[in-house]
Amino acid sequence: FAKADSEKYTAGAFRYGLFETGEWLEEGTGWFVNPKSSDHLKGGVFNGRSVWALGESLKYDPSGPNAKAATESIGLALRFCLHDGLEKKYTKSVGDGLPFWRQAGEHGYLTLGMLAAASVMPDLSVQLDPGLSPKPLSEVTARALDALVLSLNSDGHWTKYPDQDAMGLAALSEGALVFPKHPNAASWRSAAMRVADGWLAAKHDPSELATKCDHFGRREGSKMTYYVGEKPEVHINLYITGLWLHALAKTYQLTSESPYRTRA
């Protein structure tokens, strides 16, 4: 469903969606009129987000009429993101070979979906590699959390993009909440606090805004900036603020440390 011949997708990959006519919605058609963004290439950007939606629906109604379809879809999507994607380098490998889906934001979406599903179905069988035995969802999810920890850079964050890091942070905090007795829960908690503390400490240059601003901008080392690209004006994305409200709330729920609640 990508227009480039070099792209390869297996059964677990998600398309953008459908028009009411039944035609596939692709980059460059319908609302997605800018082919420069190429969101459908290199594995696509809706896989992790779709798994989050499926996981939350399964958590809400694990014995409902759509539960079977949800578990099958989650299993196929995880195979694509955490196994099939390695061949085409849509998926990275960190540590001792742990799969890491695209970048911290997309891997965070994916892991949040896995955590939601695992909170009600920890023993759900997941077949990533057709040549190996399936593993319980709880184990696959723990490895996804470990991959987030291992992929942090030396400064304690993943990227310069606040939306991506917010999702990785939310996943780590949620992981320690869902699996508090897991042997690696302490490392997930520690990493979450390190990420959150680093972003909370990053301040913008007063020349950008005359007053205090609690929104999150792009990371420039130990500082933040609200200047994006070459435009000479401050740029604040409110959807990023929403992602950080979620991440900070989860980190406060995990730690009871007041700075996270205060910033939220």
PDB file of C-alpha atoms in Angstrom:
ATOM      1  CA  PHE A   1       0.000   0.000   0.000  1.00  0.00           C
ATOM      2  CA  ALA A   2       3.029   2.258  -0.319  1.00  0.00           C
ATOM      3  CA  LYS A   3       3.658   3.744  -3.716  1.00  0.00           C
ATOM      4  CA  ALA A   4       7.388   3.050  -3.677  1.00  0.00           C
ATOM      5  CA  ASP A   5       8.355  -0.362  -5.036  1.00  0.00           C
ATOM      6  CA  SER A   6      11.074  -0.735  -2.414  1.00  0.00           C
ATOM      7  CA  GLU A   7       8.631  -0.840   0.502  1.00  0.00           C
ATOM      8  CA  LYS A   8       7.587  -4.173   1.990  1.00  0.00           C
ATOM      9  CA  TYR A   9       4.624  -4.701   4.268  1.00  0.00           C
ATOM     10  CA  THR A  10       3.296  -7.880   5.842  1.00  0.00           C
ATOM     11  CA  ALA A  11      -0.122  -8.699   7.254  1.00  0.00           C
ATOM     12  CA  GLY A  12       0.252  -6.717  10.493  1.00  0.00           C
ATOM     13  CA  ALA A  13       0.892  -3.293   8.945  1.00  0.00           C
ATOM     14  CA  PHE A  14      -1.825  -0.650   9.108  1.00  0.00           C
ATOM     15  CA  ARG A  15      -2.865   1.493   6.171  1.00  0.00           C
ATOM     16  CA  TYR A  16      -4.020   5.069   6.642  1.00  0.00           C
ATOM     17  CA  GLY A  17      -7.638   3.952   6.235  1.00  0.00           C
ATOM     18  CA  LEU A  18     -10.486   4.114   3.754  1.00  0.00           C
ATOM     19  CA  PHE A  19     -12.567   6.723   2.044  1.00  0.00           C
ATOM     20  CA  GLU A  20     -16.325   6.306   2.321  1.00  0.00           C
ATOM     21  CA  THR A  21     -16.208   4.950  -1.231  1.00  0.00           C
ATOM     22  CA  GLY A  22     -14.019   2.058  -0.127  1.00  0.00           C
ATOM     23  CA  GLU A  23     -10.889   3.420  -1.795  1.00  0.00           C
ATOM     24  CA  TRP A  24      -7.654   3.291   0.176  1.00  0.00           C
ATOM     25  CA  LEU A  25      -6.505   6.561   1.694  1.00  0.00           C
ATOM     26  CA  GLU A  26      -2.860   7.048   0.716  1.00  0.00           C
ATOM     27  CA  GLU A  27      -0.258   9.754   0.910  1.00  0.00           C
ATOM     28  CA  GLY A  28      -0.931  12.350  -1.777  1.00  0.00           C
ATOM     29  CA  THR A  29      -4.681  11.691  -1.904  1.00  0.00           C
ATOM     30  CA  GLY A  30      -7.636  13.050   0.010  1.00  0.00           C
ATOM     31  CA  TRP A  31      -6.537  14.983   3.060  1.00  0.00           C
ATOM     32  CA  PHE A  32      -2.959  13.744   2.758  1.00  0.00           C
ATOM     33  CA  VAL A  33      -2.087  15.990  -0.132  1.00  0.00           C
ATOM     34  CA  ASN A  34       1.588  16.512   0.661  1.00  0.00           C
ATOM     35  CA  PRO A  35       3.641  13.577  -0.647  1.00  0.00           C
ATOM     36  CA  LYS A  36       6.793  15.124   0.862  1.00  0.00           C
ATOM     37  CA  SER A  37       5.893  13.849   4.323  1.00  0.00           C
ATOM     38  CA  SER A  38       5.862  10.228   3.099  1.00  0.00           C
ATOM     39  CA  ASP A  39       4.339   8.926   6.319  1.00  0.00           C
ATOM     40  CA  HIS A  40       3.388   5.682   4.582  1.00  0.00           C
ATOM     41  CA  LEU A  41       7.024   4.836   3.840  1.00  0.00           C
ATOM     42  CA  LYS A  42       9.575   3.053   6.048  1.00  0.00           C
ATOM     43  CA  GLY A  43       7.010   1.058   7.939  1.00  0.00           C
ATOM     44  CA  GLY A  44       4.317   3.690   8.306  1.00  0.00           C
ATOM     45  CA  VAL A  45       3.474   5.784  11.362  1.00  0.00           C
ATOM     46  CA  PHE A  46       0.088   4.400  12.337  1.00  0.00           C
ATOM     47  CA  ASN A  47       1.106   0.920  13.474  1.00  0.00           C
ATOM     48  CA  GLY A  48       2.039   1.743  17.066  1.00  0.00           C
ATOM     49  CA  ARG A  49      -0.878   4.159  17.423  1.00  0.00           C
ATOM     50  CA  SER A  50      -3.309   1.555  16.129  1.00  0.00           C
ATOM     51  CA  VAL A  51      -1.977  -1.033  18.580  1.00  0.00           C
ATOM     52  CA  TRP A  52      -2.510   1.489  21.386  1.00  0.00           C
ATOM     53  CA  ALA A  53      -6.147   1.861  20.315  1.00  0.00           C
ATOM     54  CA  LEU A  54      -6.626  -1.904  20.075  1.00  0.00           C
ATOM     55  CA  GLY A  55      -4.955  -2.493  23.433  1.00  0.00           C
ATOM     56  CA  GLU A  56      -7.135   0.061  25.177  1.00  0.00           C
ATOM     57  CA  SER A  57     -10.300  -1.392  23.648  1.00  0.00           C
ATOM     58  CA  LEU A  58      -9.245  -4.877  24.736  1.00  0.00           C
ATOM     59  CA  LYS A  59      -8.533  -3.620  28.261  1.00  0.00           C
ATOM     60  CA  TYR A  60     -11.988  -2.058  28.415  1.00  0.00           C
ATOM     61  CA  ASP A  61     -13.848  -5.138  27.185  1.00  0.00           C
ATOM     62  CA  PRO A  62     -11.586  -8.242  27.175  1.00  0.00           C
ATOM     63  CA  SER A  63     -14.488 -10.646  26.711  1.00  0.00           C
ATOM     64  CA  GLY A  64     -16.524  -8.539  24.305  1.00  0.00           C
ATOM     65  CA  PRO A  65     -17.585  -9.401  20.749  1.00  0.00           C
ATOM     66  CA  ASN A  66     -14.527  -7.724  19.199  1.00  0.00           C
ATOM     67  CA  ALA A  67     -11.917  -9.092  21.600  1.00  0.00           C
ATOM     68  CA  LYS A  68     -10.864 -11.979  19.350  1.00  0.00           C
ATOM     69  CA  ALA A  69     -10.351  -9.692  16.355  1.00  0.00           C
ATOM     70  CA  ALA A  70      -8.416  -7.240  18.543  1.00  0.00           C
ATOM     71  CA  THR A  71      -6.034  -9.897  19.880  1.00  0.00           C
ATOM     72  CA  GLU A  72      -5.410 -11.257  16.385  1.00  0.00           C
ATOM     73  CA  SER A  73      -4.715  -7.765  15.049  1.00  0.00           C
ATOM     74  CA  ILE A  74      -2.375  -6.948  17.934  1.00  0.00           C
ATOM     75  CA  GLY A  75      -0.458 -10.180  17.357  1.00  0.00           C
ATOM     76  CA  LEU A  76      -0.015  -9.500  13.646  1.00  0.00           C
ATOM     77  CA  ALA A  77       0.970  -5.870  14.240  1.00  0.00           C
ATOM     78  CA  LEU A  78       3.585  -6.870  16.805  1.00  0.00           C
ATOM     79  CA  ARG A  79       5.043  -9.385  14.377  1.00  0.00           C
ATOM     80  CA  PHE A  80       5.344  -6.649  11.760  1.00  0.00           C
ATOM     81  CA  CYS A  81       6.787  -4.005  14.101  1.00  0.00           C
ATOM     82  CA  LEU A  82       9.042  -6.221  16.231  1.00  0.00           C
ATOM     83  CA  HIS A  83      10.141  -8.871  13.726  1.00  0.00           C
ATOM     84  CA  ASP A  84       9.276  -8.350  10.064  1.00  0.00           C
ATOM     85  CA  GLY A  85      10.371  -4.707  10.165  1.00  0.00           C
ATOM     86  CA  LEU A  86      13.946  -5.656  11.063  1.00  0.00           C
ATOM     87  CA  GLU A  87      14.648  -6.971   7.559  1.00  0.00           C
ATOM     88  CA  LYS A  88      13.835  -3.646   5.900  1.00  0.00           C
ATOM     89  CA  LYS A  89      15.331  -1.599   8.752  1.00  0.00           C
ATOM     90  CA  TYR A  90      11.974  -0.075   9.638  1.00  0.00           C
ATOM     91  CA  THR A  91      12.760  -1.551  13.051  1.00  0.00           C
ATOM     92  CA  LYS A  92      16.056  -0.951  14.850  1.00  0.00           C
ATOM     93  CA  SER A  93      17.935  -3.338  17.100  1.00  0.00           C
ATOM     94  CA  VAL A  94      19.256  -2.187  20.484  1.00  0.00           C
ATOM     95  CA  GLY A  95      21.163  -3.843  23.313  1.00  0.00           C
ATOM     96  CA  ASP A  96      21.538  -7.568  22.746  1.00  0.00           C
ATOM     97  CA  GLY A  97      19.175  -7.543  19.787  1.00  0.00           C
ATOM     98  CA  LEU A  98      15.968  -6.133  21.261  1.00  0.00           C
ATOM     99  CA  PRO A  99      13.661  -4.788  18.521  1.00  0.00           C
ATOM    100  CA  PHE A 100      12.912  -1.064  18.708  1.00  0.00           C
ATOM    101  CA  TRP A 101      10.089   0.211  16.503  1.00  0.00           C
ATOM    102  CA  ARG A 102      11.211   3.257  14.440  1.00  0.00           C
ATOM    103  CA  GLN A 103      11.908   5.788  17.232  1.00  0.00           C
ATOM    104  CA  ALA A 104      10.918   6.553  20.826  1.00  0.00           C
ATOM    105  CA  GLY A 105       7.550   8.051  19.965  1.00  0.00           C
ATOM    106  CA  GLU A 106       6.342   5.228  17.736  1.00  0.00           C
ATOM    107  CA  HIS A 107       7.810   2.581  20.042  1.00  0.00           C
ATOM    108  CA  GLY A 108       6.094   4.362  22.925  1.00  0.00           C
ATOM    109  CA  TYR A 109       2.686   4.206  21.230  1.00  0.00           C
ATOM    110  CA  LEU A 110       3.233   0.530  20.486  1.00  0.00           C
ATOM    111  CA  THR A 111       4.327  -0.276  24.040  1.00  0.00           C
ATOM    112  CA  LEU A 112       1.377   1.569  25.581  1.00  0.00           C
ATOM    113  CA  GLY A 113      -0.940  -0.613  23.512  1.00  0.00           C
ATOM    114  CA  MET A 114       0.899  -3.727  24.587  1.00  0.00           C
ATOM    115  CA  LEU A 115       0.668  -2.656  28.232  1.00  0.00           C
ATOM    116  CA  ALA A 116      -3.063  -2.014  28.002  1.00  0.00           C
ATOM    117  CA  ALA A 117      -3.644  -5.465  26.509  1.00  0.00           C
ATOM    118  CA  ALA A 118      -1.201  -7.168  28.882  1.00  0.00           C
ATOM    119  CA  SER A 119      -2.952  -5.662  31.901  1.00  0.00           C
ATOM    120  CA  VAL A 120      -5.928  -7.956  31.175  1.00  0.00           C
ATOM    121  CA  MET A 121      -4.286 -10.678  29.060  1.00  0.00           C
ATOM    122  CA  PRO A 122      -0.666 -11.067  30.225  1.00  0.00           C
ATOM    123  CA  ASP A 123      -0.497 -14.648  28.935  1.00  0.00           C
ATOM    124  CA  LEU A 124      -1.765 -13.838  25.442  1.00  0.00           C
ATOM    125  CA  SER A 125       0.384 -15.864  23.028  1.00  0.00           C
ATOM    126  CA  VAL A 126       2.454 -13.716  20.647  1.00  0.00           C
ATOM    127  CA  GLN A 127       4.268 -15.288  17.691  1.00  0.00           C
ATOM    128  CA  LEU A 128       6.927 -12.836  16.511  1.00  0.00           C
ATOM    129  CA  ASP A 129       9.299 -15.187  14.708  1.00  0.00           C
ATOM    130  CA  PRO A 130       7.453 -17.995  12.877  1.00  0.00           C
ATOM    131  CA  GLY A 131      10.505 -20.191  13.427  1.00  0.00           C
ATOM    132  CA  LEU A 132      10.498 -19.869  17.214  1.00  0.00           C
ATOM    133  CA  SER A 133       8.057 -20.685  19.976  1.00  0.00           C
ATOM    134  CA  PRO A 134       5.462 -18.021  20.824  1.00  0.00           C
ATOM    135  CA  LYS A 135       5.929 -15.931  23.949  1.00  0.00           C
ATOM    136  CA  PRO A 136       3.414 -14.460  26.410  1.00  0.00           C
ATOM    137  CA  LEU A 137       2.500 -10.837  25.786  1.00  0.00           C
ATOM    138  CA  SER A 138       3.814  -9.839  29.224  1.00  0.00           C
ATOM    139  CA  GLU A 139       7.315 -11.018  28.266  1.00  0.00           C
ATOM    140  CA  VAL A 140       7.237  -9.313  24.863  1.00  0.00           C
ATOM    141  CA  THR A 141       6.042  -6.117  26.545  1.00  0.00           C
ATOM    142  CA  ALA A 142       8.804  -6.195  29.163  1.00  0.00           C
ATOM    143  CA  ARG A 143      11.377  -6.514  26.396  1.00  0.00           C
ATOM    144  CA  ALA A 144       9.825  -3.506  24.644  1.00  0.00           C
ATOM    145  CA  LEU A 145      10.233  -1.510  27.857  1.00  0.00           C
ATOM    146  CA  ASP A 146      13.842  -2.675  28.178  1.00  0.00           C
ATOM    147  CA  ALA A 147      14.453  -1.464  24.618  1.00  0.00           C
ATOM    148  CA  LEU A 148      13.279   2.021  25.603  1.00  0.00           C
ATOM    149  CA  VAL A 149      15.785   2.094  28.453  1.00  0.00           C
ATOM    150  CA  LEU A 150      18.644   0.828  26.293  1.00  0.00           C
ATOM    151  CA  SER A 151      17.965   3.322  23.509  1.00  0.00           C
ATOM    152  CA  LEU A 152      18.328   6.419  25.720  1.00  0.00           C
ATOM    153  CA  ASN A 153      21.298   8.615  24.845  1.00  0.00           C
ATOM    154  CA  SER A 154      23.963   9.713  27.322  1.00  0.00           C
ATOM    155  CA  ASP A 155      22.000  12.879  28.145  1.00  0.00           C
ATOM    156  CA  GLY A 156      18.967  10.897  29.246  1.00  0.00           C
ATOM    157  CA  HIS A 157      16.606  11.497  26.353  1.00  0.00           C
ATOM    158  CA  TRP A 158      15.873   9.896  22.998  1.00  0.00           C
ATOM    159  CA  THR A 159      15.395  12.756  20.550  1.00  0.00           C
ATOM    160  CA  LYS A 160      15.115  16.526  20.332  1.00  0.00           C
ATOM    161  CA  TYR A 161      11.396  16.176  19.625  1.00  0.00           C
ATOM    162  CA  PRO A 162       9.117  16.637  22.666  1.00  0.00           C
ATOM    163  CA  ASP A 163       6.231  14.644  21.188  1.00  0.00           C
ATOM    164  CA  GLN A 164       8.401  11.569  20.653  1.00  0.00           C
ATOM    165  CA  ASP A 165      10.009  11.680  24.078  1.00  0.00           C
ATOM    166  CA  ALA A 166       6.662  12.200  25.788  1.00  0.00           C
ATOM    167  CA  MET A 167       5.386   8.893  24.412  1.00  0.00           C
ATOM    168  CA  GLY A 168       8.509   6.999  25.442  1.00  0.00           C
ATOM    169  CA  LEU A 169       8.227   8.500  28.928  1.00  0.00           C
ATOM    170  CA  ALA A 170       4.544   7.615  29.226  1.00  0.00           C
ATOM    171  CA  ALA A 171       5.290   4.015  28.227  1.00  0.00           C
ATOM    172  CA  LEU A 172       8.091   3.610  30.790  1.00  0.00           C
ATOM    173  CA  SER A 173       5.955   5.005  33.608  1.00  0.00           C
ATOM    174  CA  GLU A 174       2.968   2.916  32.611  1.00  0.00           C
ATOM    175  CA  GLY A 175       5.175  -0.172  32.386  1.00  0.00           C
ATOM    176  CA  ALA A 176       6.371   0.221  35.965  1.00  0.00           C
ATOM    177  CA  LEU A 177       2.754   0.731  37.047  1.00  0.00           C
ATOM    178  CA  VAL A 178       1.406  -2.326  35.204  1.00  0.00           C
ATOM    179  CA  PHE A 179       4.288  -4.664  36.164  1.00  0.00           C
ATOM    180  CA  PRO A 180       5.513  -3.314  39.528  1.00  0.00           C
ATOM    181  CA  LYS A 181       6.964  -6.690  40.580  1.00  0.00           C
ATOM    182  CA  HIS A 182       8.932  -7.297  37.385  1.00  0.00           C
ATOM    183  CA  PRO A 183      12.707  -7.579  37.994  1.00  0.00           C
ATOM    184  CA  ASN A 184      13.320  -4.640  35.638  1.00  0.00           C
ATOM    185  CA  ALA A 185      10.576  -2.376  36.987  1.00  0.00           C
ATOM    186  CA  ALA A 186      13.107  -0.342  38.986  1.00  0.00           C
ATOM    187  CA  SER A 187      15.148   0.392  35.857  1.00  0.00           C
ATOM    188  CA  TRP A 188      11.993   1.488  33.976  1.00  0.00           C
ATOM    189  CA  ARG A 189      11.076   3.794  36.852  1.00  0.00           C
ATOM    190  CA  SER A 190      14.600   5.210  37.084  1.00  0.00           C
ATOM    191  CA  ALA A 191      14.758   5.839  33.336  1.00  0.00           C
ATOM    192  CA  ALA A 192      11.356   7.515  33.357  1.00  0.00           C
ATOM    193  CA  MET A 193      12.447   9.915  36.092  1.00  0.00           C
ATOM    194  CA  ARG A 194      15.691  10.652  34.272  1.00  0.00           C
ATOM    195  CA  VAL A 195      13.815  11.530  31.079  1.00  0.00           C
ATOM    196  CA  ALA A 196      11.204  13.620  32.870  1.00  0.00           C
ATOM    197  CA  ASP A 197      13.753  15.477  35.010  1.00  0.00           C
ATOM    198  CA  GLY A 198      15.869  16.329  31.972  1.00  0.00           C
ATOM    199  CA  TRP A 199      12.956  17.782  30.048  1.00  0.00           C
ATOM    200  CA  LEU A 200      11.660  19.684  33.080  1.00  0.00           C
ATOM    201  CA  ALA A 201      15.105  21.200  33.591  1.00  0.00           C
ATOM    202  CA  ALA A 202      15.381  22.334  29.956  1.00  0.00           C
ATOM    203  CA  LYS A 203      14.510  26.060  29.806  1.00  0.00           C
ATOM    204  CA  HIS A 204      13.916  28.315  26.829  1.00  0.00           C
ATOM    205  CA  ASP A 205      15.921  31.449  26.139  1.00  0.00           C
ATOM    206  CA  PRO A 206      14.060  34.458  27.610  1.00  0.00           C
ATOM    207  CA  SER A 207      14.496  36.229  24.272  1.00  0.00           C
ATOM    208  CA  GLU A 208      12.018  33.782  22.705  1.00  0.00           C
ATOM    209  CA  LEU A 209       9.254  34.461  25.227  1.00  0.00           C
ATOM    210  CA  ALA A 210       9.218  37.258  27.770  1.00  0.00           C
ATOM    211  CA  THR A 211       7.198  35.256  30.297  1.00  0.00           C
ATOM    212  CA  LYS A 212       7.468  31.794  31.800  1.00  0.00           C
ATOM    213  CA  CYS A 213       6.144  29.079  29.515  1.00  0.00           C
ATOM    214  CA  ASP A 214       5.259  25.546  30.584  1.00  0.00           C
ATOM    215  CA  HIS A 215       4.778  24.213  27.043  1.00  0.00           C
ATOM    216  CA  PHE A 216       7.490  21.980  25.621  1.00  0.00           C
ATOM    217  CA  GLY A 217       9.657  22.975  22.686  1.00  0.00           C
ATOM    218  CA  ARG A 218      12.408  21.213  20.806  1.00  0.00           C
ATOM    219  CA  ARG A 219      15.430  20.121  22.794  1.00  0.00           C
ATOM    220  CA  GLU A 220      18.716  21.842  22.022  1.00  0.00           C
ATOM    221  CA  GLY A 221      21.146  20.126  24.385  1.00  0.00           C
ATOM    222  CA  SER A 222      20.150  21.185  27.899  1.00  0.00           C
ATOM    223  CA  LYS A 223      17.826  23.925  26.610  1.00  0.00           C
ATOM    224  CA  MET A 224      14.592  24.127  24.642  1.00  0.00           C
ATOM    225  CA  THR A 225      13.559  26.313  21.735  1.00  0.00           C
ATOM    226  CA  TYR A 226      10.166  27.292  20.352  1.00  0.00           C
ATOM    227  CA  TYR A 227      11.643  28.279  16.994  1.00  0.00           C
ATOM    228  CA  VAL A 228      10.957  25.581  14.423  1.00  0.00           C
ATOM    229  CA  GLY A 229      12.603  25.631  11.023  1.00  0.00           C
ATOM    230  CA  GLU A 230      13.469  28.985   9.474  1.00  0.00           C
ATOM    231  CA  LYS A 231      10.347  30.908  10.502  1.00  0.00           C
ATOM    232  CA  PRO A 232      11.178  33.834  12.830  1.00  0.00           C
ATOM    233  CA  GLU A 233       8.277  33.283  15.224  1.00  0.00           C
ATOM    234  CA  VAL A 234       7.562  31.187  18.278  1.00  0.00           C
ATOM    235  CA  HIS A 235       5.780  27.930  17.464  1.00  0.00           C
ATOM    236  CA  ILE A 236       3.909  25.963  20.141  1.00  0.00           C
ATOM    237  CA  ASN A 237       2.044  22.726  19.378  1.00  0.00           C
ATOM    238  CA  LEU A 238      -0.815  22.173  21.819  1.00  0.00           C
ATOM    239  CA  TYR A 239      -1.073  18.480  20.922  1.00  0.00           C
ATOM    240  CA  ILE A 240       2.465  18.115  22.295  1.00  0.00           C
ATOM    241  CA  THR A 241       1.283  19.742  25.521  1.00  0.00           C
ATOM    242  CA  GLY A 242      -1.457  17.100  25.636  1.00  0.00           C
ATOM    243  CA  LEU A 243       1.060  14.299  25.236  1.00  0.00           C
ATOM    244  CA  TRP A 244       3.147  15.752  28.058  1.00  0.00           C
ATOM    245  CA  LEU A 245       0.119  16.099  30.343  1.00  0.00           C
ATOM    246  CA  HIS A 246      -0.408  12.373  29.895  1.00  0.00           C
ATOM    247  CA  ALA A 247       3.271  11.509  30.400  1.00  0.00           C
ATOM    248  CA  LEU A 248       3.677  13.730  33.460  1.00  0.00           C
ATOM    249  CA  ALA A 249       0.463  12.428  35.015  1.00  0.00           C
ATOM    250  CA  LYS A 250       1.679   8.849  34.615  1.00  0.00           C
ATOM    251  CA  THR A 251       5.105   9.709  36.025  1.00  0.00           C
ATOM    252  CA  TYR A 252       3.501  11.412  39.025  1.00  0.00           C
ATOM    253  CA  GLN A 253       1.167   8.434  39.506  1.00  0.00           C
ATOM    254  CA  LEU A 254       4.233   6.189  39.552  1.00  0.00           C
ATOM    255  CA  THR A 255       6.511   8.276  41.770  1.00  0.00           C
ATOM    256  CA  SER A 256       4.317  10.697  43.776  1.00  0.00           C
ATOM    257  CA  GLU A 257       7.063  13.279  43.106  1.00  0.00           C
ATOM    258  CA  SER A 258       5.493  16.751  43.143  1.00  0.00           C
ATOM    259  CA  PRO A 259       7.495  18.409  40.291  1.00  0.00           C
ATOM    260  CA  TYR A 260       5.710  16.232  37.724  1.00  0.00           C
ATOM    261  CA  ARG A 261       2.288  17.148  39.097  1.00  0.00           C
ATOM    262  CA  THR A 262       3.232  20.811  39.331  1.00  0.00           C
ATOM    263  CA  ARG A 263       4.399  20.990  35.707  1.00  0.00           C
ATOM    264  CA  ALA A 264       1.293  19.147  34.515  1.00  0.00           C
TER     265      ALA A 264
END
